[in-house]
Every structure is written in structure tokens, then in C-alpha cells.
Amino acid sequence: MNVFSKSSVCLISGLIILASCSKDDDENLNDIPEAVQADNNWLEDDIAENQMLWYKVTAEETFTTLYVEWAELDNHGEDRNYTADIKVSAYKLDGETPYFEQKDNGYKASKKTLELSTEKQILVKVELNDVTKPGTFALRSTGIGAVDVEYIQINVGDDWYEASITEGEIVGFNVDCTGASNVQVIWVEADSPESAYTADVQGSVFYKDGETPYITIDKGDEFLNKNKSHSDNPKSVVVDTEEQKIKVHISFNGTEGTFAFKVVEITE
């Protein structure tokens, strides 16, 4: 079923169902879920009193686990000041079968985890938790799944490893961090302080299984599909003392070309 068709989607009793809409299409446009990619980018929006917002989140075909996170009043980053007090629900595309419903907090460690099957899209509903506190909020999603990656072997402290990437490609690194407790994961791309590189990439850091994400020291969130970890603001992780290795996936993020990568021990 295509719940995103302008000619077939209406909201009835808070659920998204198929219906026939004719000349009233323009009035029903507000009922159509806004399309969102599960690319770990924040979507900022605002919600009014008595309003209900719907989003259709599309995951990568490889994702088997999806994370849904939102920022709101009293739960946001230091450089944000969201004002809405919201609650969030997530459903399968039928608009009825819930993954979770009316959750009040979904920021950082409280983000929600969904197990996906063959259906790689979900519907997310946002409504006010406190009707006296409408305003702004932000929503984002990302995920993980098994992928077929050939890993390049490098060591912590090695000089830049230069590589190229094409659309849809993942370049994997298996980094030996023996002797290092905390490390910075750094890459250079088109908009980095360093010049001469042309790709737009994103990075994820995993344990040896290649699926379990590391948690960043910097913000305490999963190191998944991060858009930047440049030399002027690198992201860091604590290396597992038993594994002594990390796996890093550098993936295509919109522009093919060249990039460089390294892992540096934090000694201070």
C-alpha cells in the first residue's frame, strides 16, 4: 500500500487509512506523512496546540534495527532550545500495528529501538504531551544491519590512509588499537579543514561483530552514520579492553571521490 499518495491518504480518528479523495485533496495535504530518510540527520519542526504530525521514515534496505530519537523541551543539546513537550508513537505502514506508543522521552540513551523485518518504512506520530507547551522539536532516525564489507587492516597511530568511494559503497577498516584505551576516529573529506579531498562521506564505529555500535565519549550516543569527525572536532570512543580492535565503516554520503582516514590514541 502506498500511504504517501496525495490522492489516497486521509487521517481518520488518528489513524492513517486508505480512502478516496477527490476535490478535497488540497485540504488533505496536511494529513500526508512527511517523508524522512533514516540518515541520522535532525529534522526540526514545530507543533501547535491540538495538532498531530505524521512522518514516514524510510530505512536502508540493509537495516534490521532502527533507532528513533527526538529532542524537545528539557531534552536537547547544549546549542539547542526546543520548546515543545511531545510524545511519540511509531507504527507499521498500516497505521495501526504499533512498534511503540505515546513515549514521553526519546533523547540520547532513551531513544527507541525497533526491529525491522521486510518492511523498511515506519510511520511516526508526534503529538503534545503537555497541551500547554506547544513549540519546536526535532526528530531523527538511523539504523544498523549486516553488510558485506572487506576490511582494510590498519593500526592506531598510522598516518592517513587515502582511499576513494563510489555511490552506495562502504569502505571498511579493521583498526588494531592494542595498548590504546581512548581513541579519536578521524576522516578527511570535501569540507574538512584539510584540502584536496573530494568525497562526501559518513562514518560508523562497531565492535568486532561489525554490527554493535560503539558509544561516543563526546555525546554519549551511538557512533552511527556520523556526518563529520574532522580533525578540528573529532569523535572518540573507549576501546573494548578484551577486543582491542574497532571496525569502522566509511560510507557514501552524496558525493563520490577521495577521502582519508586514521585513528589516533588520546594520550592526555
PDB file of C-alpha atoms in Angstrom:
ATOM      1  CA  MET A   1       0.000   0.000   0.000  1.00  0.00           C
ATOM      2  CA  ASN A   2       1.261   3.433  -0.829  1.00  0.00           C
ATOM      3  CA  VAL A   3       0.355   5.566   2.185  1.00  0.00           C
ATOM      4  CA  PHE A   4       2.189   8.538   0.711  1.00  0.00           C
ATOM      5  CA  SER A   5      -0.049   9.083  -2.315  1.00  0.00           C
ATOM      6  CA  LYS A   6      -1.691  12.520  -2.371  1.00  0.00           C
ATOM      7  CA  SER A   7      -4.813  11.019  -3.866  1.00  0.00           C
ATOM      8  CA  SER A   8      -5.271   8.210  -1.361  1.00  0.00           C
ATOM      9  CA  VAL A   9      -4.257   9.211   2.145  1.00  0.00           C
ATOM     10  CA  CYS A  10      -6.564  10.669   4.779  1.00  0.00           C
ATOM     11  CA  LEU A  11      -6.388  10.802   8.574  1.00  0.00           C
ATOM     12  CA  ILE A  12      -9.419   9.298  10.297  1.00  0.00           C
ATOM     13  CA  SER A  13      -9.635   9.011  14.088  1.00  0.00           C
ATOM     14  CA  GLY A  14      -5.898   9.476  14.411  1.00  0.00           C
ATOM     15  CA  LEU A  15      -5.057   6.527  12.122  1.00  0.00           C
ATOM     16  CA  ILE A  16      -3.749   6.607   8.571  1.00  0.00           C
ATOM     17  CA  ILE A  17      -6.007   4.550   6.285  1.00  0.00           C
ATOM     18  CA  LEU A  18      -6.660   4.352   2.596  1.00  0.00           C
ATOM     19  CA  ALA A  19      -9.543   6.437   1.296  1.00  0.00           C
ATOM     20  CA  SER A  20     -10.717   8.095  -1.879  1.00  0.00           C
ATOM     21  CA  CYS A  21     -10.161  11.855  -2.026  1.00  0.00           C
ATOM     22  CA  SER A  22     -11.291  14.000  -4.927  1.00  0.00           C
ATOM     23  CA  LYS A  23     -11.651  17.779  -4.973  1.00  0.00           C
ATOM     24  CA  ASP A  24     -10.798  17.930  -1.276  1.00  0.00           C
ATOM     25  CA  ASP A  25      -7.215  16.829  -1.974  1.00  0.00           C
ATOM     26  CA  ASP A  26      -5.771  20.216  -1.049  1.00  0.00           C
ATOM     27  CA  GLU A  27      -7.401  20.065   2.381  1.00  0.00           C
ATOM     28  CA  ASN A  28      -5.992  16.576   2.931  1.00  0.00           C
ATOM     29  CA  LEU A  29      -2.391  17.505   2.102  1.00  0.00           C
ATOM     30  CA  ASN A  30      -1.754  18.254   5.775  1.00  0.00           C
ATOM     31  CA  ASP A  31      -2.658  14.636   6.570  1.00  0.00           C
ATOM     32  CA  ILE A  32       0.039  13.177   4.327  1.00  0.00           C
ATOM     33  CA  PRO A  33       3.074  11.944   6.293  1.00  0.00           C
ATOM     34  CA  GLU A  34       6.229  13.948   5.671  1.00  0.00           C
ATOM     35  CA  ALA A  35       8.914  11.775   4.075  1.00  0.00           C
ATOM     36  CA  VAL A  36      12.057  11.338   6.192  1.00  0.00           C
ATOM     37  CA  GLN A  37      15.199   9.309   5.491  1.00  0.00           C
ATOM     38  CA  ALA A  38      16.815   7.321   8.301  1.00  0.00           C
ATOM     39  CA  ASP A  39      20.135   9.090   7.692  1.00  0.00           C
ATOM     40  CA  ASN A  40      20.885  10.347  11.236  1.00  0.00           C
ATOM     41  CA  ASN A  41      20.085  13.952  10.292  1.00  0.00           C
ATOM     42  CA  TRP A  42      17.878  16.007  12.591  1.00  0.00           C
ATOM     43  CA  LEU A  43      14.568  17.202  11.148  1.00  0.00           C
ATOM     44  CA  GLU A  44      13.400  20.296  13.029  1.00  0.00           C
ATOM     45  CA  ASP A  45       9.684  21.060  13.161  1.00  0.00           C
ATOM     46  CA  ASP A  46       7.069  22.746  15.312  1.00  0.00           C
ATOM     47  CA  ILE A  47       3.739  21.595  16.652  1.00  0.00           C
ATOM     48  CA  ALA A  48       0.710  23.665  17.649  1.00  0.00           C
ATOM     49  CA  GLU A  49      -1.927  23.057  20.293  1.00  0.00           C
ATOM     50  CA  ASN A  50      -4.328  20.237  19.285  1.00  0.00           C
ATOM     51  CA  GLN A  51      -2.088  19.319  16.318  1.00  0.00           C
ATOM     52  CA  MET A  52      -0.908  15.833  15.357  1.00  0.00           C
ATOM     53  CA  LEU A  53       2.051  15.329  12.993  1.00  0.00           C
ATOM     54  CA  TRP A  54       2.872  12.212  10.955  1.00  0.00           C
ATOM     55  CA  TYR A  55       6.164  11.210   9.315  1.00  0.00           C
ATOM     56  CA  LYS A  56       7.046   8.287   7.074  1.00  0.00           C
ATOM     57  CA  VAL A  57      10.601   7.162   7.835  1.00  0.00           C
ATOM     58  CA  THR A  58      12.429   5.151   5.179  1.00  0.00           C
ATOM     59  CA  ALA A  59      15.311   2.950   6.285  1.00  0.00           C
ATOM     60  CA  GLU A  60      18.119   1.486   4.206  1.00  0.00           C
ATOM     61  CA  GLU A  61      17.327  -1.942   2.793  1.00  0.00           C
ATOM     62  CA  THR A  62      20.186  -3.402   4.858  1.00  0.00           C
ATOM     63  CA  PHE A  63      18.818  -2.119   8.181  1.00  0.00           C
ATOM     64  CA  THR A  64      17.488  -4.756  10.564  1.00  0.00           C
ATOM     65  CA  THR A  65      17.457  -2.428  13.581  1.00  0.00           C
ATOM     66  CA  LEU A  66      16.136   1.130  13.503  1.00  0.00           C
ATOM     67  CA  TYR A  67      16.717   3.846  16.104  1.00  0.00           C
ATOM     68  CA  VAL A  68      14.188   6.661  16.569  1.00  0.00           C
ATOM     69  CA  GLU A  69      15.276   9.699  18.592  1.00  0.00           C
ATOM     70  CA  TRP A  70      13.695  13.054  19.347  1.00  0.00           C
ATOM     71  CA  ALA A  71      14.732  16.266  21.088  1.00  0.00           C
ATOM     72  CA  GLU A  72      12.263  18.506  22.902  1.00  0.00           C
ATOM     73  CA  LEU A  73      11.773  20.765  25.911  1.00  0.00           C
ATOM     74  CA  ASP A  74      14.414  19.989  28.581  1.00  0.00           C
ATOM     75  CA  ASN A  75      15.856  17.182  26.423  1.00  0.00           C
ATOM     76  CA  HIS A  76      18.148  18.624  23.771  1.00  0.00           C
ATOM     77  CA  GLY A  77      21.767  19.531  23.050  1.00  0.00           C
ATOM     78  CA  GLU A  78      23.571  22.468  24.602  1.00  0.00           C
ATOM     79  CA  ASP A  79      23.287  24.512  21.406  1.00  0.00           C
ATOM     80  CA  ARG A  80      19.532  23.975  21.024  1.00  0.00           C
ATOM     81  CA  ASN A  81      16.485  25.279  22.860  1.00  0.00           C
ATOM     82  CA  TYR A  82      13.420  23.326  21.782  1.00  0.00           C
ATOM     83  CA  THR A  83      10.180  24.362  23.428  1.00  0.00           C
ATOM     84  CA  ALA A  84       7.558  21.646  22.785  1.00  0.00           C
ATOM     85  CA  ASP A  85       6.734  18.881  25.268  1.00  0.00           C
ATOM     86  CA  ILE A  86       5.861  15.956  22.980  1.00  0.00           C
ATOM     87  CA  LYS A  87       5.084  12.256  22.996  1.00  0.00           C
ATOM     88  CA  VAL A  88       5.888   9.970  20.079  1.00  0.00           C
ATOM     89  CA  SER A  89       4.445   6.754  18.642  1.00  0.00           C
ATOM     90  CA  ALA A  90       5.685   4.505  15.828  1.00  0.00           C
ATOM     91  CA  TYR A  91       3.631   2.120  13.671  1.00  0.00           C
ATOM     92  CA  LYS A  92       3.886  -0.218  10.754  1.00  0.00           C
ATOM     93  CA  LEU A  93       2.611   1.167   7.454  1.00  0.00           C
ATOM     94  CA  ASP A  94      -0.941   0.072   8.234  1.00  0.00           C
ATOM     95  CA  GLY A  95      -1.006   2.895  10.795  1.00  0.00           C
ATOM     96  CA  GLU A  96      -2.396   0.518  13.426  1.00  0.00           C
ATOM     97  CA  THR A  97       0.244  -2.050  14.388  1.00  0.00           C
ATOM     98  CA  PRO A  98       2.495  -0.319  16.950  1.00  0.00           C
ATOM     99  CA  TYR A  99       6.224  -0.556  17.481  1.00  0.00           C
ATOM    100  CA  PHE A 100       5.729   1.735  20.494  1.00  0.00           C
ATOM    101  CA  GLU A 101       3.091   4.257  21.546  1.00  0.00           C
ATOM    102  CA  GLN A 102       2.975   7.626  23.329  1.00  0.00           C
ATOM    103  CA  LYS A 103       6.525   7.591  24.665  1.00  0.00           C
ATOM    104  CA  ASP A 104       7.402  10.770  26.523  1.00  0.00           C
ATOM    105  CA  ASN A 105      11.206  10.729  26.286  1.00  0.00           C
ATOM    106  CA  GLY A 106      13.354   9.596  23.369  1.00  0.00           C
ATOM    107  CA  TYR A 107      16.588  11.560  23.657  1.00  0.00           C
ATOM    108  CA  LYS A 108      20.091  10.041  23.751  1.00  0.00           C
ATOM    109  CA  ALA A 109      20.047   6.888  25.910  1.00  0.00           C
ATOM    110  CA  SER A 110      16.223   6.960  25.878  1.00  0.00           C
ATOM    111  CA  LYS A 111      15.998   6.641  22.073  1.00  0.00           C
ATOM    112  CA  LYS A 112      13.727   3.843  20.901  1.00  0.00           C
ATOM    113  CA  THR A 113      14.944   0.692  19.175  1.00  0.00           C
ATOM    114  CA  LEU A 114      12.818  -1.112  16.580  1.00  0.00           C
ATOM    115  CA  GLU A 115      13.478  -4.482  14.978  1.00  0.00           C
ATOM    116  CA  LEU A 116      12.619  -4.362  11.259  1.00  0.00           C
ATOM    117  CA  SER A 117      11.518  -7.247   9.079  1.00  0.00           C
ATOM    118  CA  THR A 118      10.950  -6.974   5.329  1.00  0.00           C
ATOM    119  CA  GLU A 119       9.083  -3.690   5.742  1.00  0.00           C
ATOM    120  CA  LYS A 120      11.706  -0.939   5.727  1.00  0.00           C
ATOM    121  CA  GLN A 121       9.391   2.002   6.352  1.00  0.00           C
ATOM    122  CA  ILE A 122       7.607   3.083   9.509  1.00  0.00           C
ATOM    123  CA  LEU A 123       5.056   5.756  10.432  1.00  0.00           C
ATOM    124  CA  VAL A 124       5.894   8.109  13.300  1.00  0.00           C
ATOM    125  CA  LYS A 125       3.237  10.169  15.073  1.00  0.00           C
ATOM    126  CA  VAL A 126       4.104  13.255  17.139  1.00  0.00           C
ATOM    127  CA  GLU A 127       1.611  14.907  19.475  1.00  0.00           C
ATOM    128  CA  LEU A 128       1.793  17.125  22.531  1.00  0.00           C
ATOM    129  CA  ASN A 129       2.432  15.506  25.887  1.00  0.00           C
ATOM    130  CA  ASP A 130       1.517  18.767  27.626  1.00  0.00           C
ATOM    131  CA  VAL A 131      -1.071  20.768  25.669  1.00  0.00           C
ATOM    132  CA  THR A 132       0.128  23.968  27.334  1.00  0.00           C
ATOM    133  CA  LYS A 133       3.598  23.536  25.846  1.00  0.00           C
ATOM    134  CA  PRO A 134       3.488  23.609  22.022  1.00  0.00           C
ATOM    135  CA  GLY A 135       6.527  24.766  20.048  1.00  0.00           C
ATOM    136  CA  THR A 136       9.630  23.334  18.436  1.00  0.00           C
ATOM    137  CA  PHE A 137      11.197  19.886  18.469  1.00  0.00           C
ATOM    138  CA  ALA A 138      13.498  17.708  16.352  1.00  0.00           C
ATOM    139  CA  LEU A 139      13.346  14.115  15.133  1.00  0.00           C
ATOM    140  CA  ARG A 140      15.941  11.785  13.639  1.00  0.00           C
ATOM    141  CA  SER A 141      16.451   8.135  12.831  1.00  0.00           C
ATOM    142  CA  THR A 142      19.220   5.774  11.796  1.00  0.00           C
ATOM    143  CA  GLY A 143      19.885   2.052  11.841  1.00  0.00           C
ATOM    144  CA  ILE A 144      22.207  -0.892  11.539  1.00  0.00           C
ATOM    145  CA  GLY A 145      22.262  -4.174   9.676  1.00  0.00           C
ATOM    146  CA  ALA A 146      24.542  -6.839   8.332  1.00  0.00           C
ATOM    147  CA  VAL A 147      26.573  -5.707   5.321  1.00  0.00           C
ATOM    148  CA  ASP A 148      29.228  -7.419   3.243  1.00  0.00           C
ATOM    149  CA  VAL A 149      32.436  -5.438   3.805  1.00  0.00           C
ATOM    150  CA  GLU A 150      36.056  -6.254   3.052  1.00  0.00           C
ATOM    151  CA  TYR A 151      38.151  -4.666   5.782  1.00  0.00           C
ATOM    152  CA  ILE A 152      41.423  -2.815   5.339  1.00  0.00           C
ATOM    153  CA  GLN A 153      43.809  -3.601   8.193  1.00  0.00           C
ATOM    154  CA  ILE A 154      45.418  -0.569   9.870  1.00  0.00           C
ATOM    155  CA  ASN A 155      46.847   0.284  13.285  1.00  0.00           C
ATOM    156  CA  VAL A 156      46.089   3.087  15.692  1.00  0.00           C
ATOM    157  CA  GLY A 157      48.594   5.873  15.097  1.00  0.00           C
ATOM    158  CA  ASP A 158      49.152   5.088  11.411  1.00  0.00           C
ATOM    159  CA  ASP A 159      49.344   8.037   9.042  1.00  0.00           C
ATOM    160  CA  TRP A 160      46.375   8.955   6.828  1.00  0.00           C
ATOM    161  CA  TYR A 161      45.029   6.083   4.741  1.00  0.00           C
ATOM    162  CA  GLU A 162      43.877   7.554   1.440  1.00  0.00           C
ATOM    163  CA  ALA A 163      41.018   5.941  -0.461  1.00  0.00           C
ATOM    164  CA  SER A 164      38.155   6.645  -2.850  1.00  0.00           C
ATOM    165  CA  ILE A 165      34.454   5.869  -2.608  1.00  0.00           C
ATOM    166  CA  THR A 166      31.591   5.481  -5.091  1.00  0.00           C
ATOM    167  CA  GLU A 167      27.825   5.700  -4.737  1.00  0.00           C
ATOM    168  CA  GLY A 168      26.431   3.025  -2.430  1.00  0.00           C
ATOM    169  CA  GLU A 169      29.881   1.831  -1.362  1.00  0.00           C
ATOM    170  CA  ILE A 170      31.136   1.128   2.173  1.00  0.00           C
ATOM    171  CA  VAL A 171      34.884   1.188   2.821  1.00  0.00           C
ATOM    172  CA  GLY A 172      35.702  -0.793   5.972  1.00  0.00           C
ATOM    173  CA  PHE A 173      38.670  -0.515   8.312  1.00  0.00           C
ATOM    174  CA  ASN A 174      39.673  -3.063  10.954  1.00  0.00           C
ATOM    175  CA  VAL A 175      41.777  -0.997  13.340  1.00  0.00           C
ATOM    176  CA  ASP A 176      44.193  -2.636  15.791  1.00  0.00           C
ATOM    177  CA  CYS A 177      44.080  -0.455  18.913  1.00  0.00           C
ATOM    178  CA  THR A 178      46.277  -2.644  21.129  1.00  0.00           C
ATOM    179  CA  GLY A 179      47.575  -0.609  24.065  1.00  0.00           C
ATOM    180  CA  ALA A 180      45.210   2.312  23.485  1.00  0.00           C
ATOM    181  CA  SER A 181      42.300   2.986  25.830  1.00  0.00           C
ATOM    182  CA  ASN A 182      40.649   6.009  24.213  1.00  0.00           C
ATOM    183  CA  VAL A 183      40.924   6.837  20.520  1.00  0.00           C
ATOM    184  CA  GLN A 184      39.786   9.509  18.093  1.00  0.00           C
ATOM    185  CA  VAL A 185      38.300   8.382  14.768  1.00  0.00           C
ATOM    186  CA  ILE A 186      39.079  10.990  12.118  1.00  0.00           C
ATOM    187  CA  TRP A 187      38.338  11.333   8.432  1.00  0.00           C
ATOM    188  CA  VAL A 188      39.052  13.958   5.795  1.00  0.00           C
ATOM    189  CA  GLU A 189      36.528  14.788   3.064  1.00  0.00           C
ATOM    190  CA  ALA A 190      35.402  17.636   0.826  1.00  0.00           C
ATOM    191  CA  ASP A 191      34.532  20.088   3.614  1.00  0.00           C
ATOM    192  CA  SER A 192      37.340  19.202   6.036  1.00  0.00           C
ATOM    193  CA  PRO A 193      39.985  21.689   7.201  1.00  0.00           C
ATOM    194  CA  GLU A 194      42.473  19.743   5.084  1.00  0.00           C
ATOM    195  CA  SER A 195      42.160  20.327   1.350  1.00  0.00           C
ATOM    196  CA  ALA A 196      42.444  18.183  -1.797  1.00  0.00           C
ATOM    197  CA  TYR A 197      39.777  15.598  -0.914  1.00  0.00           C
ATOM    198  CA  THR A 198      36.511  15.464  -2.841  1.00  0.00           C
ATOM    199  CA  ALA A 199      34.124  12.863  -1.360  1.00  0.00           C
ATOM    200  CA  ASP A 200      31.192  13.417   0.975  1.00  0.00           C
ATOM    201  CA  VAL A 201      31.180  10.524   3.475  1.00  0.00           C
ATOM    202  CA  GLN A 202      29.818   9.460   6.838  1.00  0.00           C
ATOM    203  CA  GLY A 203      31.240   7.066   9.412  1.00  0.00           C
ATOM    204  CA  SER A 204      30.185   4.407  11.910  1.00  0.00           C
ATOM    205  CA  VAL A 205      32.241   2.564  14.543  1.00  0.00           C
ATOM    206  CA  PHE A 206      31.468  -1.009  15.622  1.00  0.00           C
ATOM    207  CA  TYR A 207      32.722  -3.788  17.833  1.00  0.00           C
ATOM    208  CA  LYS A 208      34.362  -6.814  16.177  1.00  0.00           C
ATOM    209  CA  ASP A 209      30.986  -8.213  15.117  1.00  0.00           C
ATOM    210  CA  GLY A 210      30.638  -5.274  12.723  1.00  0.00           C
ATOM    211  CA  GLU A 211      27.059  -4.628  13.934  1.00  0.00           C
ATOM    212  CA  THR A 212      27.145  -3.461  17.567  1.00  0.00           C
ATOM    213  CA  PRO A 213      27.868   0.279  17.579  1.00  0.00           C
ATOM    214  CA  TYR A 214      30.324   1.981  19.900  1.00  0.00           C
ATOM    215  CA  ILE A 215      29.125   4.849  22.081  1.00  0.00           C
ATOM    216  CA  THR A 216      30.869   8.186  21.611  1.00  0.00           C
ATOM    217  CA  ILE A 217      32.729   9.720  24.533  1.00  0.00           C
ATOM    218  CA  ASP A 218      31.755  13.177  23.333  1.00  0.00           C
ATOM    219  CA  LYS A 219      27.954  12.965  23.362  1.00  0.00           C
ATOM    220  CA  GLY A 220      27.140   9.517  24.711  1.00  0.00           C
ATOM    221  CA  ASP A 221      25.265   8.395  21.598  1.00  0.00           C
ATOM    222  CA  GLU A 222      25.818   5.593  19.085  1.00  0.00           C
ATOM    223  CA  PHE A 223      28.635   6.217  16.627  1.00  0.00           C
ATOM    224  CA  LEU A 224      26.348   5.595  13.666  1.00  0.00           C
ATOM    225  CA  ASN A 225      26.303   7.380  10.302  1.00  0.00           C
ATOM    226  CA  LYS A 226      28.040  10.459  11.684  1.00  0.00           C
ATOM    227  CA  ASN A 227      28.370  13.171   9.055  1.00  0.00           C
ATOM    228  CA  LYS A 228      31.592  14.613  10.435  1.00  0.00           C
ATOM    229  CA  SER A 229      34.527  13.597  12.605  1.00  0.00           C
ATOM    230  CA  HIS A 230      37.103  16.022  11.285  1.00  0.00           C
ATOM    231  CA  SER A 231      40.463  16.926  12.763  1.00  0.00           C
ATOM    232  CA  ASP A 232      39.028  20.139  14.248  1.00  0.00           C
ATOM    233  CA  ASN A 233      36.229  18.261  16.064  1.00  0.00           C
ATOM    234  CA  PRO A 234      36.941  14.501  16.145  1.00  0.00           C
ATOM    235  CA  LYS A 235      34.656  11.965  17.808  1.00  0.00           C
ATOM    236  CA  SER A 236      36.114   9.491  20.294  1.00  0.00           C
ATOM    237  CA  VAL A 237      35.394   6.050  21.763  1.00  0.00           C
ATOM    238  CA  VAL A 238      36.669   3.895  24.624  1.00  0.00           C
ATOM    239  CA  VAL A 239      38.226   0.749  23.143  1.00  0.00           C
ATOM    240  CA  ASP A 240      36.918  -2.549  24.494  1.00  0.00           C
ATOM    241  CA  THR A 241      39.708  -3.946  26.680  1.00  0.00           C
ATOM    242  CA  GLU A 242      39.166  -7.535  25.536  1.00  0.00           C
ATOM    243  CA  GLU A 243      38.722  -6.959  21.801  1.00  0.00           C
ATOM    244  CA  GLN A 244      41.379  -4.226  21.399  1.00  0.00           C
ATOM    245  CA  LYS A 245      40.046  -3.580  17.905  1.00  0.00           C
ATOM    246  CA  ILE A 246      37.368  -1.441  16.320  1.00  0.00           C
ATOM    247  CA  LYS A 247      35.677  -1.748  12.946  1.00  0.00           C
ATOM    248  CA  VAL A 248      34.940   1.469  11.083  1.00  0.00           C
ATOM    249  CA  HIS A 249      32.564   1.804   8.131  1.00  0.00           C
ATOM    250  CA  ILE A 250      33.043   4.848   5.916  1.00  0.00           C
ATOM    251  CA  SER A 251      30.035   5.119   3.612  1.00  0.00           C
ATOM    252  CA  PHE A 252      28.934   7.235   0.672  1.00  0.00           C
ATOM    253  CA  ASN A 253      27.008  10.346   1.739  1.00  0.00           C
ATOM    254  CA  GLY A 254      26.132  12.074  -1.509  1.00  0.00           C
ATOM    255  CA  THR A 255      29.348  12.746  -3.443  1.00  0.00           C
ATOM    256  CA  GLU A 256      31.825  10.272  -4.923  1.00  0.00           C
ATOM    257  CA  GLY A 257      35.528  10.991  -4.695  1.00  0.00           C
ATOM    258  CA  THR A 258      38.534  10.747  -2.412  1.00  0.00           C
ATOM    259  CA  PHE A 259      38.893  10.781   1.368  1.00  0.00           C
ATOM    260  CA  ALA A 260      41.470   9.922   4.029  1.00  0.00           C
ATOM    261  CA  PHE A 261      41.126   8.151   7.367  1.00  0.00           C
ATOM    262  CA  LYS A 262      43.072   7.467  10.570  1.00  0.00           C
ATOM    263  CA  VAL A 263      42.641   6.573  14.245  1.00  0.00           C
ATOM    264  CA  VAL A 264      44.650   8.423  16.889  1.00  0.00           C
ATOM    265  CA  GLU A 265      45.246   7.461  20.517  1.00  0.00           C
ATOM    266  CA  ILE A 266      44.195  10.011  23.135  1.00  0.00           C
ATOM    267  CA  THR A 267      47.147  10.337  25.490  1.00  0.00           C
ATOM    268  CA  GLU A 268      46.130  13.275  27.675  1.00  0.00           C
TER     269      GLU A 268
END
